[in-house]
Amino acid sequence: MLYHLFTYLDREYDLFGAGVFQYISFRAGMATLTSLLIAMIFGGRLIKLLQRKQVGESIRDLGLEGQMEKKGTPTMGGLIILLAILVPTLLFARLDNVYVLLMIVSTIWLGLIGFLDDYIKVFKKNKEGLAGKFKVLGQIGLGIIVGLTLYFSDDVVVRQYIFTDGSTSAVNATSKWVDIKSMITTIPFRKNNELDYCNLFSFAGPLFADWSCYLYIPFVILVITAVSNGANITDGIDGLAAGTSAIIGLTLAIFAWVSGNTIFADYLDIMFIPNSGELTIFALAFVGACVGFLWYNSYPAQVFMGDTGSLAIGGIIAVMALIVRKELLIPILCGIFLIENLSVMLQVSYFKYTKKKYGEGRRIFKMSPLHHHYQKLGYHESKIVSRFWIVGIMLAILTLATLKLR
């Protein structure tokens, strides 16, 4: 909004200082600061409102130390995160950018699904919340929207540079270049690190080759559903999901910045994605929102994000990774989410298997998700969160290393 306003004032009236809004770095910095301020200022007021409305978390007694002390803590704090993301994005990002619009839609879409789930739990006194099948349908719906947009939109292109012999490269080989529709993505730790979804089944003949491109959309649905649910499961102790998401968001902001900048893309020998640099503004607003939310969500939490926040932040991370074509790095970058998800799947599967085989269910972990296992071992939750953050930082560094480590 402000970008378009100040661009007009600069062009028509040569307003002093208005040209600074042309720089992504300036607008990204302002978006980060604004999101932090909104989260910290609006957060306190929302917590008081939720307390007056008695929007408290109902706690199941799982035998965890300090658990029952959290009973009545306000939930639905994800509204703080959503507001702190959307307002700076609307103010400082280009609203004619397909990637920004896609992120806004994704944020609102999953935010509404999470809000409905929290609303049913809190106000309808139904501990189950929104039925799981409706959550999944909502995630599938968003996956279809994102997949179709990235696949069919003429604004979603990759720039390839042409060698003198007519072959193409993702880097600045000559002054000749062409923007093409392509379903290529990045394979980590490989020298020739590009994979074209449309060539996955080319070995099976032309019939399968023609249809292989369409497998991209089910893959998008899988990524969004998995990461969104992973963030939802990770949101189990104070500050864990918000802090981990901030680390992931900062990493994706760097990827967006270098992928949308010809100089950095050329130097790093990575694909240049025109207009993806604008995503840096959204990504840093996301980071600011998560860090600002930690002001109230760090131990002992004054507010929980609820599904309103956890479903949204997982979906946001997934869609950002898909846009910058780093979705195959998600198992590394979102390793905390993956481990938490796997711990639940392994626990449930092993329990069912042993119950069928031995007549009684056995467990791998003392409790799942994994962070509860460490609580059962006697670790304080603030220590668990700090160590998970450290692991998250290590995974983020490893993910960034793939820019040159091939």
Short mmCIF file of C-alpha atoms in Angstrom, two decimals, residues 70-350:
data_model
loop_
_atom_site.label_atom_id
_atom_site.label_comp_id
_atom_site.label_asym_id
_atom_site.label_seq_id
_atom_site.Cartn_x
_atom_site.Cartn_y
_atom_site.Cartn_z
CA LYS A 70 -1.38 -23.43 32.86
CA LYS A 71 -5.09 -24.07 33.14
CA GLY A 72 -7.04 -20.96 32.17
CA THR A 73 -4.16 -19.37 30.22
CA PRO A 74 -5.70 -17.44 27.29
CA THR A 75 -5.55 -19.19 23.94
CA MET A 76 -6.24 -18.01 20.35
CA GLY A 77 -3.11 -15.87 20.64
CA GLY A 78 -2.38 -16.77 17.02
CA LEU A 79 -4.49 -13.71 16.22
CA ILE A 80 -1.50 -11.65 17.37
CA ILE A 81 0.74 -13.42 14.86
CA LEU A 82 -1.75 -13.09 12.00
CA LEU A 83 -2.24 -9.36 12.57
CA ALA A 84 1.50 -8.76 12.95
CA ILE A 85 2.10 -10.51 9.61
CA LEU A 86 -0.73 -9.09 7.54
CA VAL A 87 -0.58 -5.40 8.51
CA PRO A 88 3.14 -4.87 7.66
CA THR A 89 2.73 -6.91 4.48
CA LEU A 90 -0.21 -4.79 3.33
CA LEU A 91 1.69 -1.62 4.21
CA PHE A 92 5.14 -2.33 2.74
CA ALA A 93 4.89 -5.11 0.13
CA ARG A 94 3.88 -4.77 -3.49
CA LEU A 95 0.26 -5.89 -3.65
CA ASP A 96 0.48 -6.61 -7.38
CA ASN A 97 3.04 -9.36 -6.76
CA VAL A 98 1.66 -12.88 -7.25
CA TYR A 99 3.85 -14.34 -4.51
CA VAL A 100 2.79 -11.76 -1.93
CA LEU A 101 -0.88 -12.29 -2.80
CA LEU A 102 -0.41 -16.06 -2.48
CA MET A 103 1.12 -15.64 0.99
CA ILE A 104 -1.71 -13.35 2.13
CA VAL A 105 -4.30 -15.88 0.95
CA SER A 106 -2.43 -18.75 2.66
CA THR A 107 -2.18 -16.83 5.94
CA ILE A 108 -5.86 -15.91 6.04
CA TRP A 109 -7.03 -19.34 4.81
CA LEU A 110 -5.28 -21.46 7.42
CA GLY A 111 -5.73 -18.78 10.08
CA LEU A 112 -9.50 -19.04 9.63
CA ILE A 113 -9.42 -22.84 9.84
CA GLY A 114 -7.38 -22.66 13.04
CA PHE A 115 -9.62 -19.94 14.46
CA LEU A 116 -12.71 -22.06 13.81
CA ASP A 117 -11.06 -24.99 15.59
CA ASP A 118 -10.19 -22.83 18.62
CA TYR A 119 -13.64 -21.23 18.64
CA ILE A 120 -15.35 -24.64 18.83
CA LYS A 121 -13.02 -25.73 21.65
CA VAL A 122 -13.40 -22.57 23.72
CA PHE A 123 -16.91 -21.29 23.13
CA LYS A 124 -18.71 -24.53 22.22
CA LYS A 125 -16.85 -26.40 25.00
CA ASN A 126 -15.98 -29.19 22.58
CA LYS A 127 -12.45 -30.39 23.40
CA GLU A 128 -12.15 -32.12 20.02
CA GLY A 129 -12.57 -28.85 18.14
CA LEU A 130 -13.03 -28.89 14.40
CA ALA A 131 -13.22 -32.43 13.04
CA GLY A 132 -9.91 -33.61 11.62
CA LYS A 133 -11.37 -34.31 8.19
CA PHE A 134 -12.45 -30.68 7.83
CA LYS A 135 -8.96 -29.48 8.77
CA VAL A 136 -7.47 -31.77 6.14
CA LEU A 137 -10.02 -30.63 3.56
CA GLY A 138 -9.05 -27.04 4.29
CA GLN A 139 -5.36 -27.85 3.86
CA ILE A 140 -6.09 -29.71 0.63
CA GLY A 141 -8.11 -26.72 -0.62
CA LEU A 142 -5.18 -24.38 0.01
CA GLY A 143 -2.81 -26.87 -1.62
CA ILE A 144 -4.94 -26.88 -4.76
CA ILE A 145 -4.99 -23.06 -4.89
CA VAL A 146 -1.22 -22.79 -4.38
CA GLY A 147 -0.42 -25.65 -6.76
CA LEU A 148 -2.63 -24.34 -9.57
CA THR A 149 -1.28 -20.80 -9.15
CA LEU A 150 2.37 -21.86 -9.23
CA TYR A 151 1.70 -24.20 -12.14
CA PHE A 152 -0.48 -22.05 -14.39
CA SER A 153 0.17 -18.39 -13.52
CA ASP A 154 2.08 -16.49 -16.21
CA ASP A 155 3.72 -14.44 -13.45
CA VAL A 156 5.46 -17.50 -11.98
CA VAL A 157 8.58 -17.92 -14.09
CA VAL A 158 12.25 -18.79 -13.85
CA ARG A 159 14.89 -16.78 -15.69
CA GLN A 160 17.34 -18.77 -17.76
CA TYR A 161 20.42 -17.33 -19.40
CA ILE A 162 21.48 -18.43 -22.85
CA PHE A 163 24.96 -19.60 -23.76
CA THR A 164 26.42 -18.80 -27.15
CA ASP A 165 25.80 -22.38 -28.25
CA GLY A 166 22.07 -22.06 -27.47
CA SER A 167 22.03 -24.12 -24.27
CA THR A 168 20.53 -22.62 -21.11
CA SER A 169 21.68 -22.03 -17.57
CA ALA A 170 20.13 -20.64 -14.40
CA VAL A 171 22.97 -18.17 -14.01
CA ASN A 172 24.12 -15.09 -15.88
CA ALA A 173 26.12 -16.76 -18.64
CA THR A 174 25.63 -13.99 -21.20
CA SER A 175 23.54 -10.84 -21.56
CA LYS A 176 20.80 -12.90 -23.24
CA TRP A 177 18.07 -14.31 -21.06
CA VAL A 178 14.52 -15.58 -21.23
CA ASP A 179 11.78 -15.98 -18.58
CA ILE A 180 10.16 -19.38 -18.94
CA LYS A 181 7.40 -21.39 -17.33
CA SER A 182 9.19 -24.27 -15.66
CA MET A 183 8.50 -26.72 -12.84
CA ILE A 184 12.14 -27.05 -11.81
CA THR A 185 13.10 -27.16 -8.16
CA THR A 186 16.32 -27.45 -6.14
CA ILE A 187 17.86 -30.75 -5.09
CA PRO A 188 20.16 -30.27 -2.07
CA PHE A 189 23.82 -31.35 -2.05
CA ARG A 190 24.03 -32.04 -5.80
CA LYS A 191 26.25 -30.25 -8.29
CA ASN A 192 23.63 -30.17 -11.03
CA ASN A 193 20.97 -29.44 -8.45
CA GLU A 194 17.81 -28.93 -10.46
CA LEU A 195 14.91 -31.33 -10.83
CA ASP A 196 12.08 -30.81 -13.30
CA TYR A 197 8.82 -32.32 -12.09
CA CYS A 198 7.77 -32.69 -15.71
CA ASN A 199 10.69 -35.06 -16.36
CA LEU A 200 10.08 -37.40 -13.42
CA PHE A 201 8.57 -40.15 -15.57
CA SER A 202 10.07 -39.30 -18.95
CA PHE A 203 11.75 -42.74 -18.95
CA ALA A 204 8.28 -44.36 -19.07
CA GLY A 205 7.39 -42.88 -22.44
CA PRO A 206 5.55 -39.81 -23.74
CA LEU A 207 2.18 -40.73 -22.19
CA PHE A 208 3.52 -40.70 -18.63
CA ALA A 209 5.78 -37.73 -19.36
CA ASP A 210 2.78 -35.61 -20.32
CA TRP A 211 1.03 -36.40 -17.04
CA SER A 212 4.02 -36.19 -14.72
CA CYS A 213 3.76 -32.38 -14.46
CA TYR A 214 0.35 -32.72 -12.85
CA LEU A 215 1.88 -34.69 -9.96
CA TYR A 216 3.23 -31.35 -8.78
CA ILE A 217 -0.17 -30.32 -7.40
CA PRO A 218 -0.66 -33.43 -5.19
CA PHE A 219 2.92 -32.91 -4.00
CA VAL A 220 2.10 -29.31 -3.03
CA ILE A 221 -0.92 -30.56 -1.07
CA LEU A 222 1.28 -33.10 0.73
CA VAL A 223 3.89 -30.48 1.65
CA ILE A 224 1.36 -27.96 2.99
CA THR A 225 -0.55 -30.60 4.97
CA ALA A 226 2.60 -32.15 6.47
CA VAL A 227 4.30 -28.91 7.52
CA SER A 228 1.08 -27.37 8.82
CA ASN A 229 0.35 -30.42 10.98
CA GLY A 230 3.99 -30.56 12.06
CA ALA A 231 3.85 -27.02 13.39
CA ASN A 232 0.55 -27.82 15.08
CA ILE A 233 2.06 -30.82 16.90
CA THR A 234 5.19 -28.85 17.86
CA ASP A 235 3.06 -26.22 19.60
CA GLY A 236 3.00 -28.10 22.89
CA ILE A 237 5.21 -26.15 25.30
CA ASP A 238 5.86 -22.44 25.82
CA GLY A 239 7.78 -20.77 23.01
CA LEU A 240 8.72 -23.91 21.08
CA ALA A 241 6.67 -23.46 17.89
CA ALA A 242 7.07 -19.67 17.72
CA GLY A 243 10.84 -19.70 18.23
CA THR A 244 11.43 -22.60 15.83
CA SER A 245 9.25 -20.91 13.19
CA ALA A 246 11.17 -17.64 13.52
CA ILE A 247 14.43 -19.47 12.77
CA ILE A 248 12.87 -21.17 9.74
CA GLY A 249 11.30 -17.91 8.55
CA LEU A 250 14.63 -16.08 8.68
CA THR A 251 16.24 -18.82 6.59
CA LEU A 252 13.47 -18.59 3.99
CA ALA A 253 13.84 -14.79 3.94
CA ILE A 254 17.49 -15.25 2.95
CA PHE A 255 16.51 -17.71 0.23
CA ALA A 256 13.90 -15.28 -1.10
CA TRP A 257 16.42 -12.43 -1.07
CA VAL A 258 19.15 -14.27 -3.01
CA SER A 259 16.70 -15.99 -5.40
CA GLY A 260 15.17 -12.65 -6.37
CA ASN A 261 18.47 -10.78 -6.80
CA THR A 262 20.38 -11.27 -10.07
CA ILE A 263 23.77 -10.50 -8.50
CA PHE A 264 23.42 -12.98 -5.63
CA ALA A 265 21.80 -15.62 -7.84
CA ASP A 266 24.69 -15.27 -10.30
CA TYR A 267 27.35 -15.45 -7.58
CA LEU A 268 25.77 -18.45 -5.83
CA ASP A 269 24.97 -20.19 -9.12
CA ILE A 270 21.31 -20.69 -8.20
CA MET A 271 18.14 -20.19 -10.18
CA PHE A 272 16.91 -16.61 -10.43
CA ILE A 273 13.18 -16.28 -9.75
CA PRO A 274 11.95 -12.87 -10.95
CA ASN A 275 9.93 -10.90 -8.36
CA SER A 276 10.53 -13.44 -5.60
CA GLY A 277 12.65 -10.90 -3.72
CA GLU A 278 9.41 -9.20 -2.69
CA LEU A 279 8.73 -12.28 -0.56
CA THR A 280 11.54 -11.11 1.74
CA ILE A 281 9.19 -8.46 3.13
CA PHE A 282 6.55 -11.03 4.02
CA ALA A 283 9.12 -13.47 5.42
CA LEU A 284 10.67 -10.87 7.74
CA ALA A 285 7.22 -9.69 8.86
CA PHE A 286 6.58 -13.34 9.72
CA VAL A 287 9.84 -13.50 11.71
CA GLY A 288 8.99 -10.27 13.53
CA ALA A 289 5.52 -11.59 14.36
CA CYS A 290 6.91 -14.84 15.82
CA VAL A 291 9.59 -13.05 17.85
CA GLY A 292 7.08 -10.44 19.06
CA PHE A 293 4.71 -13.23 20.07
CA LEU A 294 7.50 -14.77 22.15
CA TRP A 295 7.35 -11.64 24.35
CA TYR A 296 4.17 -13.15 25.79
CA ASN A 297 4.57 -16.83 24.89
CA SER A 298 8.00 -17.54 26.41
CA TYR A 299 7.98 -19.47 29.68
CA PRO A 300 5.80 -19.00 31.63
CA ALA A 301 3.40 -18.25 28.79
CA GLN A 302 0.82 -15.51 29.20
CA VAL A 303 -0.98 -16.68 26.07
CA PHE A 304 -1.03 -19.73 23.79
CA MET A 305 -1.18 -19.40 20.01
CA GLY A 306 -3.72 -22.19 19.61
CA ASP A 307 -4.52 -23.70 16.22
CA THR A 308 -5.19 -20.16 14.97
CA GLY A 309 -1.44 -19.62 14.97
CA SER A 310 0.09 -23.08 14.65
CA LEU A 311 -1.80 -24.19 11.53
CA ALA A 312 -1.15 -20.82 9.89
CA ILE A 313 2.60 -20.67 10.57
CA GLY A 314 3.11 -24.21 9.29
CA GLY A 315 1.21 -23.43 6.09
CA ILE A 316 3.10 -20.16 5.65
CA ILE A 317 6.46 -21.93 5.90
CA ALA A 318 5.39 -24.60 3.40
CA VAL A 319 4.12 -22.12 0.80
CA MET A 320 7.21 -19.90 1.13
CA ALA A 321 9.46 -22.92 0.58
CA LEU A 322 7.45 -23.92 -2.51
CA ILE A 323 7.64 -20.40 -3.97
CA VAL A 324 11.43 -20.14 -3.66
CA ARG A 325 11.66 -23.75 -4.91
CA LYS A 326 13.33 -25.13 -1.82
CA GLU A 327 10.58 -27.56 -0.80
CA LEU A 328 12.97 -30.53 -0.96
CA LEU A 329 14.97 -28.86 1.81
CA ILE A 330 11.98 -28.92 4.17
CA PRO A 331 13.03 -32.21 5.89
CA ILE A 332 16.26 -30.45 6.90
CA LEU A 333 15.02 -26.92 7.53
CA CYS A 334 11.86 -28.07 9.33
CA GLY A 335 13.64 -30.96 11.03
CA ILE A 336 12.07 -30.12 14.40
CA PHE A 337 8.58 -30.36 12.90
CA LEU A 338 9.56 -33.60 11.15
CA ILE A 339 10.94 -35.23 14.31
CA GLU A 340 7.86 -34.21 16.31
CA ASN A 341 5.60 -35.66 13.62
CA LEU A 342 7.59 -38.87 13.36
CA SER A 343 7.61 -39.35 17.13
CA VAL A 344 3.81 -39.37 17.17
CA MET A 345 3.55 -41.68 14.14
CA LEU A 346 6.10 -44.14 15.54
CA GLN A 347 4.52 -44.12 18.98
CA VAL A 348 1.02 -44.81 17.68
CA SER A 349 2.15 -47.42 15.12
CA TYR A 350 4.32 -49.31 17.60
#
